[in-house]
CSV table of C-alpha atoms in Angstrom, one decimal:
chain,number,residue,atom,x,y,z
U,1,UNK,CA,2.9,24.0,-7.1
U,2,UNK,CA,-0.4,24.2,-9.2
U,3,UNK,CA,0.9,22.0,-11.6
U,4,UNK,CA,1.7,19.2,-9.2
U,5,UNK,CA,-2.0,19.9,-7.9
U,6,UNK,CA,-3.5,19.4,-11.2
U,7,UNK,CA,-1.7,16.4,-11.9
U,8,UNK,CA,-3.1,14.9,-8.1
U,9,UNK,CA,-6.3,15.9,-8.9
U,10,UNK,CA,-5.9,14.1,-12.5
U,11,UNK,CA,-4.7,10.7,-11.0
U,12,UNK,CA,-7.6,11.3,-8.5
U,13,UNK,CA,-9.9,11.2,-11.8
U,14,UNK,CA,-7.9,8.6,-13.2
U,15,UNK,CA,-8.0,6.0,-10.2
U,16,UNK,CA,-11.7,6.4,-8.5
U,17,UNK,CA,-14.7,6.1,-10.6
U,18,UNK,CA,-16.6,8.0,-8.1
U,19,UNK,CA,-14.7,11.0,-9.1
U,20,UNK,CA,-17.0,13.3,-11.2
U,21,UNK,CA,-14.6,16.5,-11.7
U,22,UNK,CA,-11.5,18.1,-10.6
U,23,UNK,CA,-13.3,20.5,-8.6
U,24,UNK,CA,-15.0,18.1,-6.5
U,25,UNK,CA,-12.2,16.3,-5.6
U,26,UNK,CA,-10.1,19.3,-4.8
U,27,UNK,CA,-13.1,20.4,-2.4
U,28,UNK,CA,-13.9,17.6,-0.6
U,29,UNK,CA,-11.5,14.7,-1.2
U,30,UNK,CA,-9.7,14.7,2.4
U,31,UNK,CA,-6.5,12.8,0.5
U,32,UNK,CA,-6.2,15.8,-1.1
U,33,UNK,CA,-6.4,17.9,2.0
U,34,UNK,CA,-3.9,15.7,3.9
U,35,UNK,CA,-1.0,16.4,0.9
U,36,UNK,CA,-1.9,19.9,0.6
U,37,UNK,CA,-1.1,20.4,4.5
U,38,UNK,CA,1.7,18.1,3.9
U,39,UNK,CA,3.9,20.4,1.7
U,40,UNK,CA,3.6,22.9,4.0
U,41,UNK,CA,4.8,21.2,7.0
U,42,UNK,CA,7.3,19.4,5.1
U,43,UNK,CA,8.5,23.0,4.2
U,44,UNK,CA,8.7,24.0,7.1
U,45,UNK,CA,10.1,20.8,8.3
U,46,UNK,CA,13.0,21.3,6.1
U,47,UNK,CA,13.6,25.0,7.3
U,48,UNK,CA,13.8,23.4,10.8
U,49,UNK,CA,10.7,25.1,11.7
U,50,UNK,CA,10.0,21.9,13.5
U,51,UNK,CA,7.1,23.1,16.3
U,52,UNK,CA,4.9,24.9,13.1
U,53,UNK,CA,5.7,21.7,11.5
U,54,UNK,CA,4.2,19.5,13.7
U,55,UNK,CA,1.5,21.9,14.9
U,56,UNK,CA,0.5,21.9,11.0
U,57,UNK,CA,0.3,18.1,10.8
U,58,UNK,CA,-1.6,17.5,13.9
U,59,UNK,CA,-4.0,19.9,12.5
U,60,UNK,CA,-4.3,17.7,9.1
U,61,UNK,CA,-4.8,14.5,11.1
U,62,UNK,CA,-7.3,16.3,13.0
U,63,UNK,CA,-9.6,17.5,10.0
U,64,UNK,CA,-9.0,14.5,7.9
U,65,UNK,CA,-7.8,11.2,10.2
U,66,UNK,CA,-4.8,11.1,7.6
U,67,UNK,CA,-1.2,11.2,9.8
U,68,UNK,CA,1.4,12.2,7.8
U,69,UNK,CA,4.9,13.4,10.0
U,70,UNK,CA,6.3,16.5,8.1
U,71,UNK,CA,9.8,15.1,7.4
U,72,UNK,CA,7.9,11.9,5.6
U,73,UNK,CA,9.0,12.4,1.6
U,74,UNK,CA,6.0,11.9,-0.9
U,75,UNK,CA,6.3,11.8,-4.7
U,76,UNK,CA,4.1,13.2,-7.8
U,77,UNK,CA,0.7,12.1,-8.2
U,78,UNK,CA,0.2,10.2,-4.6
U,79,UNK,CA,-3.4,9.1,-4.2
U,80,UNK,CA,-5.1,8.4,-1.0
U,81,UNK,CA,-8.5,6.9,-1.1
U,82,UNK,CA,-10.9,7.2,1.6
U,83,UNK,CA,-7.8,8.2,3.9
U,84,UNK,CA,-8.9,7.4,7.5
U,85,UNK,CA,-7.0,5.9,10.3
U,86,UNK,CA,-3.7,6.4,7.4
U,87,UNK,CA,-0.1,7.2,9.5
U,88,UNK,CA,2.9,7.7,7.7
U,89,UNK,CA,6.0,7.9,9.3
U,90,UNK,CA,9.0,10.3,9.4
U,91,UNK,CA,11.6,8.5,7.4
U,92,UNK,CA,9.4,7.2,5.0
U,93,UNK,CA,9.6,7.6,1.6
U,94,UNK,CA,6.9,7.3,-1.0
U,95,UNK,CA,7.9,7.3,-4.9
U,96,UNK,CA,5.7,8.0,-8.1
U,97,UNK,CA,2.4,7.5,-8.8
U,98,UNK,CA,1.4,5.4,-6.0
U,99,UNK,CA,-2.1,4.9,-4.4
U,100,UNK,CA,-2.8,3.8,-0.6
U,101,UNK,CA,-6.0,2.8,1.0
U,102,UNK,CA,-7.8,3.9,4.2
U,103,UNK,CA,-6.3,2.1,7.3
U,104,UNK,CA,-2.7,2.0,5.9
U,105,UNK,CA,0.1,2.3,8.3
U,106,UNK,CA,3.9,2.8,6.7
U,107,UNK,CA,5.4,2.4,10.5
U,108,UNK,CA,8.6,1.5,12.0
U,109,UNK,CA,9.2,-1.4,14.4
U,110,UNK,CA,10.4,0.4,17.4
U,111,UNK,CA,14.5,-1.0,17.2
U,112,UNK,CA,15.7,0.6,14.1
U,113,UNK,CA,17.7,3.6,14.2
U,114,UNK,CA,17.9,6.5,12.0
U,115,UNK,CA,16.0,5.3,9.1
U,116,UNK,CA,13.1,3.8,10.3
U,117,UNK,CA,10.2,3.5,8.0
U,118,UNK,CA,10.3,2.0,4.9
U,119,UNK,CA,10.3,3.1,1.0
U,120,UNK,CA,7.8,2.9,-1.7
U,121,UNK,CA,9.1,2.8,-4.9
U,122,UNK,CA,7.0,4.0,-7.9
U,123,UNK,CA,3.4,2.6,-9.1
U,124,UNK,CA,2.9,1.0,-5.4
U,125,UNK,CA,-0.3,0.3,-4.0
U,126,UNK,CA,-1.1,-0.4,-0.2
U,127,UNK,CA,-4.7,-1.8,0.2
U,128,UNK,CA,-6.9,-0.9,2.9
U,129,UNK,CA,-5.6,-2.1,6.5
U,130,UNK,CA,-2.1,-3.6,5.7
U,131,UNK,CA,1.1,-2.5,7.5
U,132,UNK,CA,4.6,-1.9,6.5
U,133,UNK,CA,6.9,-2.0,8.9
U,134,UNK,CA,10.4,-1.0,9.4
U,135,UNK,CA,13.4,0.5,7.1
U,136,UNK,CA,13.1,-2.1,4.0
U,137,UNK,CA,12.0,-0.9,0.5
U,138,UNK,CA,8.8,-1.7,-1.4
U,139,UNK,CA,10.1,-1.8,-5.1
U,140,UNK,CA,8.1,-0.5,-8.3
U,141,UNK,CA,5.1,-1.7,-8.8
U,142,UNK,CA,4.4,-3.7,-5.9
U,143,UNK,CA,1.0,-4.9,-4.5
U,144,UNK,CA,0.0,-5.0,-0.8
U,145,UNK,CA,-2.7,-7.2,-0.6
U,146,UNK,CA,-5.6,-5.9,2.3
U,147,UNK,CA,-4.7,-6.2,5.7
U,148,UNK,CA,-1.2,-7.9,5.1
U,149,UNK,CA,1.9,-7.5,7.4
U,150,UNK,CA,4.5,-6.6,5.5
U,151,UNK,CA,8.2,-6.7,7.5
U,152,UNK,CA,10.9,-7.4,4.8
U,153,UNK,CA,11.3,-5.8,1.4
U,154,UNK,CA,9.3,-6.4,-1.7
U,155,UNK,CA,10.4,-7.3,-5.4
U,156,UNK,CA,9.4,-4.6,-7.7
U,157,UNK,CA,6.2,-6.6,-9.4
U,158,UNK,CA,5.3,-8.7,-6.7
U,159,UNK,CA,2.6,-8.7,-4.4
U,160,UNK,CA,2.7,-9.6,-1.0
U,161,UNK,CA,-0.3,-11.4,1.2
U,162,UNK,CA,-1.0,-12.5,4.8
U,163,UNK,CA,0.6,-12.3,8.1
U,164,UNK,CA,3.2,-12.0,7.9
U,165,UNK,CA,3.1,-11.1,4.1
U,166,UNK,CA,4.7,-13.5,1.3
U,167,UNK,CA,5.4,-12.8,-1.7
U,168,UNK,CA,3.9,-14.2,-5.0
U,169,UNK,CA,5.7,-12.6,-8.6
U,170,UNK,CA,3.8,-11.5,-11.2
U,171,UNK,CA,5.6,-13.7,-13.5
U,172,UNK,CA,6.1,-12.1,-17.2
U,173,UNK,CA,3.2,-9.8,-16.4
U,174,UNK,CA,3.3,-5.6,-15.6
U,175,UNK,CA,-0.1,-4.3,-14.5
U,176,UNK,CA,-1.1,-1.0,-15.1
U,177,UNK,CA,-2.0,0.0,-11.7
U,178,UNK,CA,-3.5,3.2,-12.8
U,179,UNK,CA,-5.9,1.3,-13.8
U,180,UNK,CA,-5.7,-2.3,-12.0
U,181,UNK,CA,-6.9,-1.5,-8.5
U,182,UNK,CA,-8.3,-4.8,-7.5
U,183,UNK,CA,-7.3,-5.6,-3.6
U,184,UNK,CA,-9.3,-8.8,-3.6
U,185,UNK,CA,-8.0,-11.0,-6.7
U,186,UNK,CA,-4.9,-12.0,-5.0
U,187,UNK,CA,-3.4,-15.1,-5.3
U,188,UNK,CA,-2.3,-16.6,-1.5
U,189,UNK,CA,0.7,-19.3,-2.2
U,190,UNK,CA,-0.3,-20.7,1.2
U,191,UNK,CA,-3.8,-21.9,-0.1
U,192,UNK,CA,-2.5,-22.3,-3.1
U,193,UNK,CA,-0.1,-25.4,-1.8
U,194,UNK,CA,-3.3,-27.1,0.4
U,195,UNK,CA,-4.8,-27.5,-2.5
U,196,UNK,CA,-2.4,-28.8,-4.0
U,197,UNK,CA,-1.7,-31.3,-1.2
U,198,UNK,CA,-5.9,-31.9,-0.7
U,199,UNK,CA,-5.6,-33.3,-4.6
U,200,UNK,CA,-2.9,-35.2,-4.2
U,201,UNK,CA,-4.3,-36.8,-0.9
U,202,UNK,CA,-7.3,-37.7,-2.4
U,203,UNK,CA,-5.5,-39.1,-5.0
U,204,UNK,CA,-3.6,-41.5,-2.6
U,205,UNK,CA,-6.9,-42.5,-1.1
U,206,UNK,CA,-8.3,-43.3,-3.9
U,207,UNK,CA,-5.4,-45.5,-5.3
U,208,UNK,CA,-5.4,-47.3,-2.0
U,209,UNK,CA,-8.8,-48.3,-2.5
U,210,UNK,CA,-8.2,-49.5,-5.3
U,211,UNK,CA,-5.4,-51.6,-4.6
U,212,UNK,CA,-7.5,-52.9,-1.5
U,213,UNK,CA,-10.5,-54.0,-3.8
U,214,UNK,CA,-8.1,-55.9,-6.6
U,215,UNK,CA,-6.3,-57.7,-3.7
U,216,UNK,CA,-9.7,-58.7,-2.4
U,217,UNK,CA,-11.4,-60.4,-5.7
């Protein structure tokens, strides 16, 4: 159990450069807080002590606006920065070393059955305000871009952008994403291609001119 702490605490240090010591984070960090209450209701959760469960949950989301349903399964090192307005869902389950962002909701869509919320693989990051919804996987190492929609699975190195989110591949290129934790340098393929039709139109224009003058000397 302490063990597990320390190595939180350490990707805490590793992944915020606000983070000033161990002690500080383990004090006043409210990502912290909310996983800390989360292995006991998950405990209990599992010992079908599903009321004290619950009633240990709601009391997390109360002191730290982090929801987190006891039967959710989270792996090692899990950061949560900032925290608020965060819900994670029962069936969910979150892998490795994998970082989320205030305003994060890992939901289900309301018609699925049984499973219901979806799967982070490892080294996953969900920026501030995006949505993943229903019983799909997010593979390893995987980017949610902020405030993306995010209803159909994700490659493993791929991020995903908009509403609803598409996916652009990282092509020939792992990020450390202990490290990397940009959520604005994102490429979008949808402006990507208006650009690429803007050039090309202007292009045409200009041809036609062209055309137009020599036929006119």
């Amino acid at each position: 159990m302490f063990k597990r702490l320390s190595e939180t605490l350490g990707a805490y240090q590793a992944r915020d450069p606000a983070a000033r010591s161990k002690l500080e984070i383990f004090l006043l960090y409210p990502g912290v807080h909310a996983l800390i209450f989360h292995r006991v209701s998950h405990w209990l959760y599992r010992h079908k002590c599903f009321f004290l469960a619950r009633l240990n949950s709601q009391l997390a989301r109360h002191l730290t606006g982090i929801e987190i349903h006891p039967g959710a399964r989270i792996g090692r090192r899990f950061v949560i920065d900032h925290g608020m307005g965060i819900v994670i869902g029962e069936t969910t389950e979150i892998g490795d070393d994998c970082l989320i962002y205030h305003g994060v909701t890992l939901g289900g869509t309301g018609k699925d059955q049984g499973k219901r919320h979806p799967t982070l693989g490892n080294n996953v990051m969900v920026s501030a305000g995006a949505k993943v919804l229903g019983p799909f996987k997010v593979g390893d190492g995987a980017r949610i871009a902020a405030n993306a929609v995010v209803l159909t699975e994700i490659p493993p190195e791929a991020t995903a952008v908009g509403v609803p989110a598409r996916v652009v591949r990282i092509a020939g290129e792992k990020v450390d994403y202990a490290s990397s934790v940009d959520q604005i340098h994102v490429t979008d393929p949808v402006q990507k291609e208006l650009q690429a039709l803007s050039s090309r139109l202007e292009w045409l224009e200009k041809y036609i001119d062209e055309q137009h003058r020599a036929e006119n000397v």
